[in-house]
Coordinates of N, CA and C in Angstrom, one line a residue:
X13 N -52.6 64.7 38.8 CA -53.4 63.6 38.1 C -52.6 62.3 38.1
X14 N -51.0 62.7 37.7 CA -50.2 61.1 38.1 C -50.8 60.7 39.1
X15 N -50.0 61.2 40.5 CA -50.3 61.1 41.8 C -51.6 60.3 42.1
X16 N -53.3 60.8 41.3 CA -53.7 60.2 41.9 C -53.9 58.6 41.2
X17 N -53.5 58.8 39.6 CA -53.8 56.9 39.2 C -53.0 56.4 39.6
X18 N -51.7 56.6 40.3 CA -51.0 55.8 40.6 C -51.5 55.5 42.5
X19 N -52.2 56.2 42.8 CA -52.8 55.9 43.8 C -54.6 54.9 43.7
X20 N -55.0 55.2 42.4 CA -56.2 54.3 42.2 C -55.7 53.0 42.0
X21 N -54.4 53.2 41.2 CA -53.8 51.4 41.2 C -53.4 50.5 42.6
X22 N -52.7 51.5 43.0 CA -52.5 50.7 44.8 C -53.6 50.4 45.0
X23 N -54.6 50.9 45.4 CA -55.8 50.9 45.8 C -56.5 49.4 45.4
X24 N -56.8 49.7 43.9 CA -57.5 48.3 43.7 C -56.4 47.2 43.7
X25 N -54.8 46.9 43.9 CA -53.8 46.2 44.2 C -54.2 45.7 45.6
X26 N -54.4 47.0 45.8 CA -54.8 46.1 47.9 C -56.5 45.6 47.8
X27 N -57.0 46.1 47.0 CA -58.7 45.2 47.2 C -58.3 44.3 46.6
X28 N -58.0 43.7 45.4 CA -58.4 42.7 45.0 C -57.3 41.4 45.7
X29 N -56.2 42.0 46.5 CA -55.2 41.3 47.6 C -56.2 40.7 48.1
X30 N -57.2 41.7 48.7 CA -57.2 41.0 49.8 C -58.8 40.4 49.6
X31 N -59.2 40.7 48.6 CA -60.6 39.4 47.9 C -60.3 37.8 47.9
X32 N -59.0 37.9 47.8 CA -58.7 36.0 47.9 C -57.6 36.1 48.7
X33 N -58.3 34.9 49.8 CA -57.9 34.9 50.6 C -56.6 33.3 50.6
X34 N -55.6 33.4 51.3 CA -54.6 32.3 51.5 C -54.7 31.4 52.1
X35 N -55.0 29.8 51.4 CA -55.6 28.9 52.3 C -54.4 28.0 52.6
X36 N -53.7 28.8 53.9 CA -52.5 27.7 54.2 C -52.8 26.7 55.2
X37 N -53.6 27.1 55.9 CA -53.9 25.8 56.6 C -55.3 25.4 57.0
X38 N -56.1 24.3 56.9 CA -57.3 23.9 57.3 C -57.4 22.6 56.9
X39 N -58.7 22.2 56.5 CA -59.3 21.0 56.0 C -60.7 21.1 54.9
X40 N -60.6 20.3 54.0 CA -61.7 20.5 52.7 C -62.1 19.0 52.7
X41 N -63.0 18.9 53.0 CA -63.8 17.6 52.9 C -64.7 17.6 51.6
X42 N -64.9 16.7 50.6 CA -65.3 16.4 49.3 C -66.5 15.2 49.4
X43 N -67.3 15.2 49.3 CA -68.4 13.8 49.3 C -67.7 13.3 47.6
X44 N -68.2 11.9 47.1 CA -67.6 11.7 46.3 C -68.8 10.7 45.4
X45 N -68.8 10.7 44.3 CA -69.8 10.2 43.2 C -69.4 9.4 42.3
X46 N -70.1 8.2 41.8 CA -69.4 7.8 40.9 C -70.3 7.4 39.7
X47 N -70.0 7.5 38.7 CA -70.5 7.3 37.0 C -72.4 8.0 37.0
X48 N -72.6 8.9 37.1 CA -73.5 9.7 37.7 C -74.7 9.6 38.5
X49 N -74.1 9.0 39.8 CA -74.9 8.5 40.8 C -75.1 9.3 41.5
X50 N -75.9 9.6 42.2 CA -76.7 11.1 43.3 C -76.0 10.2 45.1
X51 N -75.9 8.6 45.0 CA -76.0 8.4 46.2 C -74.5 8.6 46.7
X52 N -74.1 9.3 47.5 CA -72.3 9.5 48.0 C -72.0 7.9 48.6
X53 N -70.8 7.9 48.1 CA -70.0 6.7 48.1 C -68.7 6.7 48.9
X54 N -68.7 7.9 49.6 CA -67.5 8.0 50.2 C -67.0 9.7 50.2
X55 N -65.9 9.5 51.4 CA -65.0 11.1 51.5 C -63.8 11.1 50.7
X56 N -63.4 12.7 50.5 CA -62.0 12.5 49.8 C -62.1 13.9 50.8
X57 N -60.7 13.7 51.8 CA -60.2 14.8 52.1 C -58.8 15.6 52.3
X58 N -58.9 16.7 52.1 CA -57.3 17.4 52.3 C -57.1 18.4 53.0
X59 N -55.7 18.2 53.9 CA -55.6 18.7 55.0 C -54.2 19.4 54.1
X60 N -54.5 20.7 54.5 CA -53.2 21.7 54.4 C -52.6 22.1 55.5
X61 N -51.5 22.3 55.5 CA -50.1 23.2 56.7 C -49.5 23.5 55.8
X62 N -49.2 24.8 55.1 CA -48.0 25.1 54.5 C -48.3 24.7 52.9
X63 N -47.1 24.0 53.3 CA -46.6 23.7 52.0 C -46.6 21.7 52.1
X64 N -47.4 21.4 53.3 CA -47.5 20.0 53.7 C -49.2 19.6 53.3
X65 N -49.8 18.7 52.5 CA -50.7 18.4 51.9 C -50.9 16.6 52.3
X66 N -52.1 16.8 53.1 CA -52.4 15.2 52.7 C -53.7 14.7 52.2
X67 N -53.7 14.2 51.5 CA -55.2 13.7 50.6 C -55.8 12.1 51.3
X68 N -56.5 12.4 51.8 CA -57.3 11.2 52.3 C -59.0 10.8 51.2
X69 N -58.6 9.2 50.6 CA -59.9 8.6 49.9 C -60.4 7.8 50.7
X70 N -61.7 7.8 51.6 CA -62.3 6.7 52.1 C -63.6 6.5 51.2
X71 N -64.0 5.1 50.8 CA -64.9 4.6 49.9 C -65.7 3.9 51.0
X72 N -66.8 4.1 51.2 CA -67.9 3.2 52.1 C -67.9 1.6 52.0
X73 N -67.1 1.0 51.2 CA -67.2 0.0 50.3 C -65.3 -0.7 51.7
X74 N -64.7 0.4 51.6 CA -63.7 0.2 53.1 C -62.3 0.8 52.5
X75 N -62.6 0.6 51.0 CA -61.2 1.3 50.1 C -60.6 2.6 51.2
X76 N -59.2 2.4 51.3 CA -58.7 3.8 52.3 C -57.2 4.2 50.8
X77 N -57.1 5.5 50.8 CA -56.1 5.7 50.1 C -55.1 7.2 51.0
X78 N -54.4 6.9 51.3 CA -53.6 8.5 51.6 C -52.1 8.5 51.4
X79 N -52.3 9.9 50.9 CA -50.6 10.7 50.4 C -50.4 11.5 51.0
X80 N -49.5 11.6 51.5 CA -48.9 12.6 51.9 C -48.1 13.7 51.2
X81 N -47.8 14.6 50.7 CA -47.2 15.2 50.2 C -46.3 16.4 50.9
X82 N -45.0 16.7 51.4 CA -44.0 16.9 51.8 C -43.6 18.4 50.6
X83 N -44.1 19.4 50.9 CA -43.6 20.3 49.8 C -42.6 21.3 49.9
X84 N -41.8 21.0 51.4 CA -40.1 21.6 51.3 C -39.3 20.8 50.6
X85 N -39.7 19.8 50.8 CA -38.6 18.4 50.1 C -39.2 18.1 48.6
X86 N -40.4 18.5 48.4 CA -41.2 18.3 46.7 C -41.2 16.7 47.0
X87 N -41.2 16.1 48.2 CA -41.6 14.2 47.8 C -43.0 14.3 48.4
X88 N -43.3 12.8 48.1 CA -44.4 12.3 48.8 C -44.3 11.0 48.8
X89 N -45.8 10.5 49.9 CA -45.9 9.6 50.3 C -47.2 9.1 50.7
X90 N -46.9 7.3 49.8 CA -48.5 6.7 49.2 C -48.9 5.8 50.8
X91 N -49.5 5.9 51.7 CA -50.0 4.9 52.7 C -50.4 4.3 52.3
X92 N -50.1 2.6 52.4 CA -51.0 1.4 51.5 C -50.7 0.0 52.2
X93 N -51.9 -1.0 52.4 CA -51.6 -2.0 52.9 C -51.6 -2.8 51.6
X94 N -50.6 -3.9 51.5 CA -50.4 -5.4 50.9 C -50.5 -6.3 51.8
X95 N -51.6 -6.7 51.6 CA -51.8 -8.6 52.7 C -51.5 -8.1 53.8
X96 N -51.8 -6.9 54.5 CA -51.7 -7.1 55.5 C -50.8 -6.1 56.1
X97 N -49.6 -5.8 55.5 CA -48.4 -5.1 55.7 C -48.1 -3.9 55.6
X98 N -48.2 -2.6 56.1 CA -48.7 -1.2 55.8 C -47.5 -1.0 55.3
X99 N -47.6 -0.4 53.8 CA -46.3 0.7 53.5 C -46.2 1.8 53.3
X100 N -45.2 3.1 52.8 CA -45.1 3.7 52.6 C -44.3 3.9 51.2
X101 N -45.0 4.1 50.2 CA -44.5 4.1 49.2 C -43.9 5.7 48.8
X102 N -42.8 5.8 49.0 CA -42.0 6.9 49.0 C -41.7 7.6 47.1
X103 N -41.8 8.8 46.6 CA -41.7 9.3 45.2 C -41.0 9.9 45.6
X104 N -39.4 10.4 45.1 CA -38.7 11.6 45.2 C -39.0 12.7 44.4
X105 N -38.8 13.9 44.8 CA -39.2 14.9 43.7 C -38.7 14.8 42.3
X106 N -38.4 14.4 41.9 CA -37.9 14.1 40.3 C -39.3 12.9 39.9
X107 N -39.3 12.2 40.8 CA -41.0 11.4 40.6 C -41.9 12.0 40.5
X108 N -42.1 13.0 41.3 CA -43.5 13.7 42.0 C -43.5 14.3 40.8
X109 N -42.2 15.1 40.4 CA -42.4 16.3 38.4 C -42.5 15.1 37.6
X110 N -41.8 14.0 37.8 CA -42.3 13.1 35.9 C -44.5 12.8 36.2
X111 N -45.0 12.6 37.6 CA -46.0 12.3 37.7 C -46.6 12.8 37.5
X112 N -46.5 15.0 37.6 CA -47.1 16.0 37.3 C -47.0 16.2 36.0
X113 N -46.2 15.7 34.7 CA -46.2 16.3 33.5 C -47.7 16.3 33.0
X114 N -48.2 15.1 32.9 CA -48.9 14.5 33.0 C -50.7 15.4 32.4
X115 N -50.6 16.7 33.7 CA -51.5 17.8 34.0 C -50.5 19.3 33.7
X116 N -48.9 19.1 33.6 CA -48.5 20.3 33.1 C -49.1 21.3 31.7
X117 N -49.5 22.5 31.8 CA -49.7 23.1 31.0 C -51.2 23.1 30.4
X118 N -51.5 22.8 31.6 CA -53.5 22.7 31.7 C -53.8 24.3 31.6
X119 N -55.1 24.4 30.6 CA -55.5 25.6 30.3 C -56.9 25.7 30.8
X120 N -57.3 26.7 31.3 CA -58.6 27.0 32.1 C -59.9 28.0 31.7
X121 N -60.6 27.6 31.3 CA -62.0 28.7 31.3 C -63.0 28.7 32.0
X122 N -63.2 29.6 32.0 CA -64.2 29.8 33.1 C -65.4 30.8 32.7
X123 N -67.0 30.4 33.1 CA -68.0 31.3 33.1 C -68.2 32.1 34.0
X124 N -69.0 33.0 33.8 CA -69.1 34.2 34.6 C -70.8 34.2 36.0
X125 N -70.9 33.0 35.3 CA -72.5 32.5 36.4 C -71.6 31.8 37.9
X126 N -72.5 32.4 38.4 CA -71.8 31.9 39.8 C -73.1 30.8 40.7
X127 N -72.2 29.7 41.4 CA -73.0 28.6 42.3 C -71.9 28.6 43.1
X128 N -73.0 28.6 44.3 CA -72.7 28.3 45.5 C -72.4 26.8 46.3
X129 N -70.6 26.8 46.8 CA -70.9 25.0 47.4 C -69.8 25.2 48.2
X130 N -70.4 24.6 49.5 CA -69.7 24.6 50.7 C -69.9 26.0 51.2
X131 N -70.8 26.7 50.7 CA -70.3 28.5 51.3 C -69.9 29.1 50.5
X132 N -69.2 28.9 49.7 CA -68.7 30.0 48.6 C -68.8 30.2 47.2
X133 N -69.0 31.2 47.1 CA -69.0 31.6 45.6 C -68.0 30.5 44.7
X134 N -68.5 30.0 43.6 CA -67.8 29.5 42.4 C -68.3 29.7 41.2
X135 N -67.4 29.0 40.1 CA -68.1 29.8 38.6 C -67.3 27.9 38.1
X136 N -68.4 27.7 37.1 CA -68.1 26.6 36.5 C -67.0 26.4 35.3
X137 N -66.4 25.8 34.7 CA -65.4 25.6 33.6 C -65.0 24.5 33.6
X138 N -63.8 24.4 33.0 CA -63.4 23.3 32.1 C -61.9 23.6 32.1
X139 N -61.2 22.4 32.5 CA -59.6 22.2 32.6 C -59.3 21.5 31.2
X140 N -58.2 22.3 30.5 CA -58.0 21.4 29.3 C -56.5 20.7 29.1
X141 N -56.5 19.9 29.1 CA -55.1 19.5 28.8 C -54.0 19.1 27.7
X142 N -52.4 19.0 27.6 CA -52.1 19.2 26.2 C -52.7 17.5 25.8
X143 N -53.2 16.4 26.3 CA -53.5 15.6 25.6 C -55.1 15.5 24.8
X144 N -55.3 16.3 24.9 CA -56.9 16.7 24.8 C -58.1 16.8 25.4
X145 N -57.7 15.7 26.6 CA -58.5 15.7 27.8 C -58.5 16.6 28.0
X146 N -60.3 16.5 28.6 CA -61.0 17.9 29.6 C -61.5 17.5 31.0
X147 N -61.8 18.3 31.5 CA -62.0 17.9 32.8 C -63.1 19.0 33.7
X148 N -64.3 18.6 33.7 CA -65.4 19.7 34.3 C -64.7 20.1 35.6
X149 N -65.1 21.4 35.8 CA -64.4 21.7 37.7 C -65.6 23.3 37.5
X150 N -65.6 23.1 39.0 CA -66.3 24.5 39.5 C -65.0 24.8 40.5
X151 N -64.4 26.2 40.6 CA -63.6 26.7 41.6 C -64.0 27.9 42.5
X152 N -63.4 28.4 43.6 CA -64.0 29.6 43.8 C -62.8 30.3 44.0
X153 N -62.7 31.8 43.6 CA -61.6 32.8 43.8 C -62.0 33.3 45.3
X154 N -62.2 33.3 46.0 CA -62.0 33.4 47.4 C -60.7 33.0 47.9
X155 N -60.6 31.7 47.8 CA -59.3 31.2 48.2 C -58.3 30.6 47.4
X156 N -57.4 30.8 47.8 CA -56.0 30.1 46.7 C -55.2 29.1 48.2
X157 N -54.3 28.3 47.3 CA -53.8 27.4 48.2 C -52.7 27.9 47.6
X158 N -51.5 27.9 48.8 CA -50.1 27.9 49.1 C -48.9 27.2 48.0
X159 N -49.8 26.0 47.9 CA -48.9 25.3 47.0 C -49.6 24.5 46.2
X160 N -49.3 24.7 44.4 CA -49.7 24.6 43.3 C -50.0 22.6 43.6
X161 N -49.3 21.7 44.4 CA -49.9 20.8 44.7 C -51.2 20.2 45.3
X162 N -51.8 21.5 45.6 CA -53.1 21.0 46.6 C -54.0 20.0 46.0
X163 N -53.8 20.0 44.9 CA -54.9 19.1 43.8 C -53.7 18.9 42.3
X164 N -53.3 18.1 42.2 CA -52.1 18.0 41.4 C -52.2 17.7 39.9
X165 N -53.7 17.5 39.7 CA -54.1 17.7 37.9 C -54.4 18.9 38.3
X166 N -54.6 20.1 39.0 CA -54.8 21.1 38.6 C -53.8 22.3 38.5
X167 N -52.4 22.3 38.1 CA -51.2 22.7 38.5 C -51.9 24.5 38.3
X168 N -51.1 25.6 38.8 CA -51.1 27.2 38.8 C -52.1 27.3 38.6
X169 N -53.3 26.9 39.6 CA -54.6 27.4 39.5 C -54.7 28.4 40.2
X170 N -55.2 29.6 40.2 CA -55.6 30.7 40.6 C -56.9 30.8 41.5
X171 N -57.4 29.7 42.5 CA -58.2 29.7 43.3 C -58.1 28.0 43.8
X172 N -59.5 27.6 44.9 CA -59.6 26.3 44.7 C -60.7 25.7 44.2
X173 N -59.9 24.5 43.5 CA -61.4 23.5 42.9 C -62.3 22.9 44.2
X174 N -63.7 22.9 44.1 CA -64.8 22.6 44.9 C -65.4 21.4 44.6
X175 N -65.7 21.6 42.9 CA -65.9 20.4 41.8 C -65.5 20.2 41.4
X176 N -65.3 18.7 40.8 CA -64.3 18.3 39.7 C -64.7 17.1 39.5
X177 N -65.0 16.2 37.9 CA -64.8 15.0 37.7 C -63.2 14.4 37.2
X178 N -63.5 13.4 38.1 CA -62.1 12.1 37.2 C -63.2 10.9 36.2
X179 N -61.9 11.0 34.8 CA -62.6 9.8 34.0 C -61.7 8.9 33.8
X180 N -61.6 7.3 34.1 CA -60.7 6.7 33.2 C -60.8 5.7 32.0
X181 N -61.7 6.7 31.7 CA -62.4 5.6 30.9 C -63.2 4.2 30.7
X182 N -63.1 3.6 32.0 CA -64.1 2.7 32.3 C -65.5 3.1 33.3
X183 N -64.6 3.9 34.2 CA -66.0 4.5 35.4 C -65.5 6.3 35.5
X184 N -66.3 7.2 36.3 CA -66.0 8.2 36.9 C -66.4 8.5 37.8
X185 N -65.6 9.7 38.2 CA -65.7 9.9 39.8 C -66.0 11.7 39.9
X186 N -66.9 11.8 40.8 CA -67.1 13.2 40.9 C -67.4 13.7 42.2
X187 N -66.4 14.8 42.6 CA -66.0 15.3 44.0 C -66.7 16.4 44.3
X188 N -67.3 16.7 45.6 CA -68.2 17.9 45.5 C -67.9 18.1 46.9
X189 N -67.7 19.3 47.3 CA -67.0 20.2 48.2 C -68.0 20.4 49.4
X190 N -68.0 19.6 50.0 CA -69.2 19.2 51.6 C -68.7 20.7 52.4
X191 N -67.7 20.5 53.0 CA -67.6 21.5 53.7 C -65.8 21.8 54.1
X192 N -65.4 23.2 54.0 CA -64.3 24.0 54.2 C -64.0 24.6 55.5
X193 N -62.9 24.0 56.2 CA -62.5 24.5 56.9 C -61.5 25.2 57.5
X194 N -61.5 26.2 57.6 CA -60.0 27.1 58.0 C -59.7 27.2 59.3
X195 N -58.6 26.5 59.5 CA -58.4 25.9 61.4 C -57.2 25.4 61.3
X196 N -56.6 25.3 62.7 CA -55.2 24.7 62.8 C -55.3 23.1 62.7
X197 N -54.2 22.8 61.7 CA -53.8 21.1 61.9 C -53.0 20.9 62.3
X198 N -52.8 19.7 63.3 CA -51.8 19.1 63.6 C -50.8 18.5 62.9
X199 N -49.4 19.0 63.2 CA -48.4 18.7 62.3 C -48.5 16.7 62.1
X200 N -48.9 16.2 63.3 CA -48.8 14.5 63.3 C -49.6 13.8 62.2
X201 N -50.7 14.9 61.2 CA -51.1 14.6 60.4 C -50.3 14.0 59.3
X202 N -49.3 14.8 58.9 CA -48.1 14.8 58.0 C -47.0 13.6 58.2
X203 N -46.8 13.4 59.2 CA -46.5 12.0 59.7 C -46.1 11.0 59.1
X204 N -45.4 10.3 58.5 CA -45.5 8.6 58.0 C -45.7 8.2 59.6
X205 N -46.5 7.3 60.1 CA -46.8 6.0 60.9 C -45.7 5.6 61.2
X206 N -44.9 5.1 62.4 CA -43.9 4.1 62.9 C -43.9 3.5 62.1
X207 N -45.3 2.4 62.1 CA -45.4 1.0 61.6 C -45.5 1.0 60.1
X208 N -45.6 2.1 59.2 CA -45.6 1.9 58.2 C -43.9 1.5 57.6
X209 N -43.6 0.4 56.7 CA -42.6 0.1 55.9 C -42.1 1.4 54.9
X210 N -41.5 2.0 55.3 CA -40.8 3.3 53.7 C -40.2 2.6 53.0
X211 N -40.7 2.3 51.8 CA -39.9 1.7 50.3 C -40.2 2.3 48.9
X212 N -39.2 2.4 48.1 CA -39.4 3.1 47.0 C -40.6 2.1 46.2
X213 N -40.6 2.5 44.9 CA -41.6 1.9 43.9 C -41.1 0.4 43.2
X214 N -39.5 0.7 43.4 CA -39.0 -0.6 43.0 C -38.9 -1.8 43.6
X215 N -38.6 -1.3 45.4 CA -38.6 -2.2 46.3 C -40.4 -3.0 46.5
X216 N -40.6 -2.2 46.2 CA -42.7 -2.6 46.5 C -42.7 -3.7 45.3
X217 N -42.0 -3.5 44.5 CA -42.6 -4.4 43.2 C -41.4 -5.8 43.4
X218 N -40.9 -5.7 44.0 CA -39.8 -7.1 44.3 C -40.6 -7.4 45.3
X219 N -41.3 -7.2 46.3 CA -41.4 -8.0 47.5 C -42.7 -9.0 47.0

C-alpha cells in the first residue's frame, strides 16, 4: 500500500509537470487599450530567450518604447530617442531590484471560471499590492515563463498574464493577449544597436 501512494504521488508530480508548460522562448503580442476604449491603440510586445526579455510599446499615435532586459547580468536596457539622439539608458541590477520593490510581495487570487484569449485557457483575478493597489489580470497556467521578470509588476507568478490593466491615476491602459507564440528568436533581438549612446540615468540627466 506504501509502494503504491508513493507511486500515485509521482504520478500526479509528473502530470501536473507537465500541464504547464515552459515558455522560454517565443513571442506574445498584446493589443493595447486605453481609459475604456474598445478601439486598439497600439502593440505591446515580448520577446523571450532564456532568461533575455525585451518588451516593445508601439502606440499608433508613433510613441515607440523598448527594454531590454539582460537576466544573467539582472541589468537592463531603456531604447529612447532625445531630439533626435538614440540612447541607451543602462539600470544595473541593484537598479533593476530598487525598481522591482515597488511590485515585491504582490498577492494573487484567482477564480475558478475560465475565458479563453489568444488560445488559452485563463481564470480572472486580482494582483494586490503592499501599497494597496490592485491590479485586474487574467492569466493562464498553461504556461510559466523562465524568469520571474517577464512582466515585472508581476514578480513569482505561477503562470502568464494575458490581461492586465495599468492605472496612473490620470489615464489607463489595458493589455489583451492578441496572439502567442512559441518559436525561435533571434539572439540580435537582445542587442543594444551600434548607434545607440549607453549612459547611465545620471549621465542622461546632465546632457
Amino acid at each position: 500500500m506504501k509502494r503504491l501512494f508513493t507511486l500515485l504521488v509521482l504520478l500526479g508530480t509528473f502530470h501536473s509537470g507537465i500541464a504547464q508548460r515552459l515558455f522560454s522562448e517565443g513571442v506574445i503580442t498584446y493589443n493595447v487599450y486605453t481609459d475604456g476604449n474598445k478601439k486598439e491603440i497600439g502593440k505591446y510586445i515580448v520577446y523571450v530567450k532564456g532568461s533575455f526579455i525585451k518588451r516593445e510599446l508601439k502606440l499608433n499615435n508613433g510613441y515607440e518604447n523598448r527594454t531590454i532586459y539582460n537576466g544573467k547580468e539582472g541589468t537592463s536596457a531603456t531604447l529612447k530617442r532625445i531630439q533626435g539622439t538614440p540612447y541607451a539608458l543602462m539600470l544595473s541590477k541593484q537598479e533593476v531590484m530598487e525598481a522591482g520593490k515597488a511590485f515585491a510581495g504582490a498577492k494573487y487570487t484567482f477564480e475558478k471560471n475560465k475565458v479563453n484569449i489568444a488560445g488559452y485557457n485563463a481564470v480572472q483575478g486580482t494582483a494586490t499590492y503592499r501599497s494597496g493597489k490592485k491590479v485586474n489580470m487574467s492569466i493562464t497556467y498553461d504556461l510559466r515563463s523562465e524568469d520571474q521578470h517577464f512582466l515585472t509588476m508581476f514578480p513569482n507568478l505561477n503562470g502568464i498574464p494575458l490581461e492586465y490593466s495599468m492605472d496612473n491615476g490620470n489615464s489607463s491602459m489595458r493589455f489583451v493577449a492578441d496572439k502567442v507564440e512559441i518559436r525561435n528568436v533571434g539572439s540580435e533581438e537582445f542587442i543594444i544597436p551600434k548607434n545607440y549612446k549607453i549612459v547611465t540615468k545620471e549621465e542622461l540627466e546632465g546632457q
